[in-house]
């Protein structure tokens, strides 16, 4: 067991956990941030995606010890003062979900993509999102939602 | 009972139907529900389907309004149903139907679902039954409640009820320009009234709410991570459980050394026969404890993929009485101008719901509460009662809206495990299956061996049809085409792997074989595959979707070229009708198949929430692509060789074709379920497109696996 200081959604938190415990378990079981999901434990499905210093990472493959120096953002950290982020709003508007279990990870991957590439082509969207699985098969709407979020952000910036 | 076969939906369906007939639905309703080929389907149900031992006998659906809905003093409406939300959007579509009949705003309704303590008994959420059965059930209760509210207002004002109208949660007396809110009438008291006989429902043509594209209720919680799934449940003092899994299927425990595991801090090891589990303060320690257990297992010799289809053929139980026979296939084939005979195979595949099985169990004074992800909360309550030898009255099962099921969560394994561990540990315990556990210890979509013989005259009239399904099931088994001489038979087999329901059941396998074979006959006879189908098809609803899909695709003027082809298929089951056209592209060097476009026409009676239906149909197409092209469970010696996403390929963004969904809204027909049958046209349409592009007919699913499946001929194509 080790003591770690984490920066999660802008708040500094102290946790005690084994050094090799995945960040996913720390978030879910020790910090009760259950919006981040377990799907496969091998970084293949993307349900556990969070942002580490703004970049999409698989929290199931990230030991807590490696996350201690980073700014961590989870799905719970995107809404600001009751206003959804453009990506969250776009997923809601497009109803780009069915069971919704993959949605947190999808939104985090899309957020990471749009922060680097504000106007992605469809190929860039598909390429960036391909590590995220939606078993309900909502992919066409998710692509549409990412496009919509990009347009919304562009409009907002003008 | 065959312990390897989880009872399929057909079994449940028959029981459910008998149940409905006896207990709840009046004859007129029952006949209405029978629309869309259901009788036909039932006639194929084999006798052994009754052996499931999971019937709903003795559970009468309540007839009192108060069991189904409650209107609070504040006008908020609570609706109770044992159905569960797993992503198919019934939390929204059922609420819309209640809003329609009750004349209240959709936002005022909250659905209480899948809680054995609060909702009426329900067999489970499967078989596309929610829309055709629970929809009318709730509409009936809402309409009866509306009438009761009108009568209450009439009595209060001492006026005839005929002059009063329900509008937006109020009863309006137009003559005197006054109104009273529902909540004021009920004051939160139960609406106690037994509903008997038929209640007049709002005709679908007059719907104002039910057929709108209402947004998913509670959608906000899903995009913010606030929604609590079964695996997210936390209880005070809760421990984390894990279960020791055998080395292979059907293994028995020879010896167990728990010493190292028990040395770990705050770990409890529980052994009960071959069940061995641990409970610890966190998931990490529970996992370590499982690794520290030293177990020896005896695993019997078992077959692998390479012997699968030979095994299915050899071990078939004859079910002669279940065969559908007409005329003489033998004679008709002998006289046919065109004869085609083929064998089709379908591998076992996994549901792989993104949320694996999960449960939290908590004991209080001998009472057990379990939160778990299941399509059958009442069935899981029964499982718990049996496993723990206690009465169902002391057990409550709660099903939070879960991370999908696709027919794969009919059982309560994690619930039973959590309950046993919690009982021994004296604290609430959470069990969440790992992906490998979900891939290995859940159950699979049945593998299929299907043998088909077909014959036609040279002018394209189908004259003979013989169809044998080994193992996979009876859904969409019969041919919808007109053919005088038929032999259609299902041969049950004791499956070597644990198998059970999967979205659309055997519909995918049976449709793959039938529609591939129809294509092969059409080509052999030199007739356009669409024309050949229409020539032999009278069912107007199936013709309509077939023609709609062809029209939207532009079938008439489309020309296949080497490397690019298109194929068509259709099918029907459970009151849903589907026509599909697929276009594929095959790279000449790499032989890689890309599905470029799928056009699918869908009809399931009157549309409830077109937005939800589109999501289901489009999602079904995507899911079906996996089974069609690359999903396969690889197994050997009682072990699954690919129990993880890095070895078991599922459809991803890069696999997406352009998808066009054409919905035919038949306001004049009762609504059927739309969650399942949207899958059944994809694989054959793709197979037929591959043939058009390459001249190669692939008769094995998956058609282009990433790695070769032992026992299957090496695949010509890759995906």
XYZ file of N, CA, C and O in Angstrom, chain B residues 552-641:
360
model
N -34.778 1.626 -52.285
C -33.890 2.618 -51.668
C -32.443 2.396 -52.123
O -31.693 3.348 -52.332
N -32.072 1.125 -52.271
C -30.697 0.838 -52.691
C -30.488 1.172 -54.166
O -29.394 1.566 -54.583
N -31.546 1.041 -54.956
C -31.416 1.206 -56.409
C -31.048 -0.109 -57.067
O -30.182 -0.186 -57.944
N -31.678 -1.173 -56.600
C -31.372 -2.541 -57.026
C -31.496 -2.701 -58.539
O -30.654 -3.331 -59.188
N -32.548 -2.114 -59.099
C -32.877 -2.335 -60.506
C -31.720 -1.977 -61.426
O -31.425 -2.691 -62.389
N -31.071 -0.864 -61.134
C -30.025 -0.398 -62.047
C -28.608 -0.699 -61.574
O -27.636 -0.292 -62.199
N -28.504 -1.388 -60.447
C -27.168 -1.662 -59.910
C -26.503 -2.791 -60.700
O -27.161 -3.738 -61.127
N -25.203 -2.657 -60.904
C -24.459 -3.686 -61.637
C -23.245 -4.111 -60.801
O -22.446 -3.278 -60.407
N -23.163 -5.411 -60.545
C -21.997 -5.907 -59.809
C -20.769 -5.880 -60.721
O -20.889 -6.068 -61.933
N -19.622 -5.632 -60.142
C -18.365 -5.699 -60.892
C -17.425 -6.594 -60.096
O -17.653 -6.804 -58.898
N -16.379 -7.133 -60.736
C -15.458 -7.957 -59.945
C -14.929 -7.143 -58.769
O -14.450 -6.025 -58.949
N -15.076 -7.664 -57.577
C -14.598 -6.942 -56.399
C -15.642 -6.072 -55.740
O -15.424 -5.554 -54.650
N -16.770 -5.874 -56.410
C -17.840 -5.085 -55.777
C -19.186 -5.713 -56.121
O -19.532 -5.846 -57.298
N -19.911 -6.120 -55.112
C -21.183 -6.778 -55.379
C -22.214 -6.415 -54.336
O -21.890 -5.846 -53.301
N -23.458 -6.733 -54.649
C -24.522 -6.439 -53.699
C -25.452 -7.637 -53.612
O -25.599 -8.405 -54.563
N -26.027 -7.819 -52.441
C -26.897 -8.968 -52.222
C -28.123 -8.557 -51.438
O -28.111 -7.548 -50.730
N -29.157 -9.370 -51.562
C -30.427 -9.032 -50.909
C -30.892 -10.208 -50.058
O -30.541 -11.373 -50.335
N -31.644 -9.895 -49.020
C -32.210 -10.937 -48.156
C -33.402 -10.346 -47.429
O -33.551 -9.118 -47.342
N -34.252 -11.231 -46.920
C -35.383 -10.754 -46.129
C -35.713 -11.790 -45.059
O -35.160 -12.899 -45.079
N -36.576 -11.424 -44.163
C -36.957 -12.386 -43.133
C -37.991 -11.801 -42.193
O -38.204 -10.581 -42.164
N -38.624 -12.673 -41.434
C -39.622 -12.217 -40.474
C -39.661 -13.146 -39.270
O -39.437 -14.358 -39.406
N -39.914 -12.565 -38.134
C -40.131 -13.322 -36.900
C -40.696 -12.348 -35.867
O -40.464 -11.135 -35.974
N -41.422 -12.862 -34.903
C -41.914 -12.051 -33.781
C -42.596 -10.752 -34.222
O -42.486 -9.725 -33.548
N -43.260 -10.791 -35.373
C -44.013 -9.621 -35.813
C -43.174 -8.525 -36.440
O -43.674 -7.435 -36.717
N -41.905 -8.779 -36.666
C -41.039 -7.814 -37.336
C -40.705 -8.309 -38.739
O -40.503 -9.508 -38.941
N -40.659 -7.387 -39.688
C -40.374 -7.746 -41.083
C -39.171 -6.942 -41.554
O -39.133 -5.720 -41.377
N -38.215 -7.642 -42.147
C -36.997 -6.950 -42.530
C -36.571 -7.338 -43.944
O -36.650 -8.498 -44.346
N -36.176 -6.324 -44.691
C -35.576 -6.532 -46.009
C -34.242 -5.810 -46.004
O -34.146 -4.696 -45.487
N -33.193 -6.464 -46.517
C -31.862 -5.844 -46.436
C -31.105 -6.006 -47.750
O -31.184 -7.048 -48.393
N -30.393 -4.954 -48.126
C -29.459 -5.034 -49.247
C -28.086 -4.634 -48.715
O -27.956 -3.611 -48.040
N -27.088 -5.464 -48.987
C -25.717 -5.148 -48.572
C -24.843 -5.001 -49.809
O -25.035 -5.712 -50.801
N -23.902 -4.072 -49.708
C -22.930 -3.913 -50.786
C -21.542 -4.130 -50.197
O -21.218 -3.554 -49.165
N -20.768 -5.003 -50.821
C -19.421 -5.260 -50.305
C -18.367 -4.946 -51.355
O -18.634 -4.974 -52.559
N -17.196 -4.676 -50.841
C -16.042 -4.446 -51.702
C -14.965 -5.427 -51.256
O -14.737 -5.571 -50.052
N -14.340 -6.107 -52.199
C -13.298 -7.071 -51.843
C -12.009 -6.668 -52.521
O -11.959 -6.524 -53.753
N -10.984 -6.458 -51.723
C -9.689 -6.082 -52.283
C -9.074 -7.292 -52.988
O -8.967 -8.375 -52.381
N -8.682 -7.131 -54.240
C -8.263 -8.292 -55.027
C -6.957 -8.892 -54.506
O -6.754 -10.099 -54.595
N -6.091 -8.067 -53.945
C -4.816 -8.588 -53.448
C -4.952 -9.182 -52.051
O -4.597 -10.342 -51.815
N -5.501 -8.407 -51.132
C -5.533 -8.860 -49.731
C -6.748 -9.730 -49.431
O -6.793 -10.379 -48.393
N -7.734 -9.725 -50.315
C -9.008 -10.455 -50.117
C -9.776 -9.918 -48.912
O -10.624 -10.598 -48.338
N -9.466 -8.702 -48.546
C -10.171 -8.123 -47.409
C -11.559 -7.655 -47.850
O -11.708 -6.984 -48.871
N -12.553 -8.024 -47.043
C -13.933 -7.631 -47.327
C -14.271 -6.367 -46.547
O -14.030 -6.299 -45.343
N -14.819 -5.397 -47.237
C -15.381 -4.233 -46.550
C -16.859 -4.148 -46.917
O -17.200 -4.189 -48.100
N -17.720 -4.050 -45.917
C -19.130 -3.796 -46.218
C -19.250 -2.291 -46.401
O -18.916 -1.525 -45.500
N -19.656 -1.859 -47.581
C -19.702 -0.427 -47.873
C -21.051 0.198 -47.566
O -21.135 1.360 -47.219
N -22.106 -0.579 -47.751
C -23.421 0.019 -47.541
C -24.410 -1.065 -47.134
O -24.352 -2.171 -47.667
N -25.267 -0.723 -46.219
C -26.399 -1.604 -45.905
C -27.668 -0.755 -45.893
O -27.740 0.278 -45.218
N -28.629 -1.184 -46.711
C -29.945 -0.552 -46.695
C -30.892 -1.552 -46.074
O -30.939 -2.713 -46.494
N -31.599 -1.135 -45.056
C -32.516 -2.073 -44.411
C -33.889 -1.432 -44.247
O -34.006 -0.337 -43.708
N -34.893 -2.130 -44.753
C -36.268 -1.668 -44.554
C -36.885 -2.488 -43.433
O -36.682 -3.699 -43.346
N -37.632 -1.800 -42.582
C -38.165 -2.419 -41.363
C -39.640 -2.085 -41.190
O -40.048 -0.945 -41.405
N -40.399 -3.108 -40.793
C -41.808 -2.871 -40.480
C -42.178 -3.731 -39.285
O -41.922 -4.938 -39.271
N -42.741 -3.094 -38.251
C -43.200 -3.842 -37.079
C -44.511 -3.239 -36.577
O -44.692 -3.021 -35.393
N -45.410 -2.941 -37.529
C -46.697 -2.366 -37.152
C -46.564 -0.877 -36.879
O -45.690 -0.216 -37.443
N -47.428 -0.392 -35.986
C -47.423 1.041 -35.676
C -46.133 1.397 -34.930
O -45.765 0.727 -33.969
N -45.481 2.435 -35.402
C -44.202 2.839 -34.814
C -44.425 3.587 -33.510
O -45.216 4.527 -33.438
N -43.739 3.139 -32.467
C -43.677 3.892 -31.210
C -42.280 4.491 -31.165
O -41.300 3.771 -31.307
N -42.183 5.756 -30.980
C -40.889 6.451 -30.932
C -39.938 6.065 -32.083
O -39.069 5.201 -31.933
N -40.088 6.720 -33.229
C -39.246 6.407 -34.396
C -37.747 6.568 -34.127
O -36.929 5.838 -34.696
N -37.409 7.472 -33.226
C -35.994 7.672 -32.896
C -35.417 6.420 -32.234
O -34.322 5.956 -32.578
N -36.177 5.855 -31.314
C -35.746 4.638 -30.626
C -35.660 3.464 -31.584
O -34.713 2.673 -31.547
N -36.648 3.333 -32.462
C -36.650 2.219 -33.426
C -35.426 2.320 -34.330
O -34.740 1.327 -34.574
N -35.130 3.497 -34.816
C -33.962 3.660 -35.702
C -32.676 3.253 -34.986
O -31.804 2.614 -35.558
N -32.575 3.644 -33.724
C -31.381 3.307 -32.945
C -31.267 1.788 -32.801
O -30.172 1.216 -32.940
N -32.394 1.125 -32.544
C -32.390 -0.333 -32.397
C -32.056 -1.036 -33.708
O -31.279 -1.983 -33.732
N -32.664 -0.583 -34.789
C -32.457 -1.252 -36.078
C -31.024 -1.047 -36.560
O -30.330 -1.991 -36.970
N -30.556 0.188 -36.456
C -29.193 0.479 -36.882
C -28.188 -0.287 -36.012
O -27.224 -0.886 -36.510
N -28.432 -0.305 -34.700
C -27.556 -1.036 -33.788
C -27.564 -2.528 -34.060
O -26.534 -3.200 -33.976
N -28.746 -3.047 -34.396
C -28.857 -4.469 -34.721
C -28.039 -4.818 -35.956
O -27.388 -5.871 -36.008
N -28.068 -3.939 -36.933
C -27.271 -4.157 -38.149
C -25.795 -4.252 -37.783
O -25.081 -5.162 -38.212
N -25.344 -3.309 -36.956
C -23.927 -3.284 -36.570
C -23.558 -4.553 -35.803
O -22.534 -5.189 -36.072
N -24.413 -4.933 -34.866
C -24.108 -6.130 -34.084
C -24.069 -7.364 -34.993
O -23.225 -8.241 -34.832
N -24.979 -7.400 -35.967
C -25.044 -8.551 -36.872
C -23.801 -8.648 -37.760
O -23.414 -9.745 -38.173
N -23.175 -7.528 -38.048
C -21.955 -7.549 -38.865
C -20.872 -8.390 -38.182
O -20.144 -9.143 -38.826
N -20.799 -8.283 -36.859
C -19.794 -9.045 -36.116
C -19.938 -10.546 -36.325
O -18.988 -11.239 -36.686
N -21.142 -11.049 -36.089
C -21.386 -12.480 -36.256
C -21.244 -12.911 -37.708
O -20.811 -14.022 -38.004
N -21.617 -12.029 -38.622
C -21.545 -12.363 -40.050
C -20.101 -12.513 -40.500
O -19.745 -13.488 -41.164
N -19.261 -11.580 -40.112
C -17.908 -11.562 -40.681
C -16.826 -12.161 -39.798
O -15.953 -12.869 -40.292
N -16.821 -11.844 -38.481
C -15.600 -12.240 -37.752
C -15.762 -12.799 -36.353
O -14.803 -13.307 -35.792
N -16.919 -12.720 -35.730
C -17.010 -13.218 -34.354
C -17.084 -14.749 -34.326
O -17.869 -15.357 -35.041
N -16.280 -15.350 -33.472
C -16.332 -16.801 -33.264
C -15.678 -17.124 -31.939
O -14.621 -16.571 -31.599
N -16.308 -17.996 -31.176
C -15.700 -18.490 -29.939
C -14.811 -19.685 -30.298
O -15.259 -20.629 -30.954
N -13.547 -19.600 -29.909
C -12.609 -20.703 -30.147
C -12.470 -21.484 -28.842
O -12.203 -20.894 -27.792
N -12.666 -22.797 -28.918
C -12.647 -23.586 -27.679
C -11.979 -24.929 -27.908
O -11.983 -25.483 -29.006
N -11.392 -25.402 -26.821
C -10.667 -26.667 -26.888
C -10.497 -27.201 -25.471
O -10.146 -26.448 -24.554
N -10.734 -28.469 -25.270
C -10.492 -29.109 -23.979
C -11.214 -28.464 -22.811
O -10.699 -28.422 -21.695
N -12.422 -27.927 -23.053
C -13.177 -27.308 -21.964
C -12.745 -25.898 -21.636
O -13.140 -25.348 -20.609
N -11.921 -25.308 -22.508
C -11.455 -23.942 -22.281
C -11.782 -23.052 -23.477
O -11.788 -23.518 -24.622
N -12.025 -21.792 -23.175
C -12.208 -20.805 -24.243
C -10.834 -20.219 -24.554
O -10.130 -19.766 -23.647
N -10.463 -20.254 -25.835
C -9.115 -19.818 -26.201
C -9.021 -18.313 -26.456
O -7.931 -17.765 -26.470
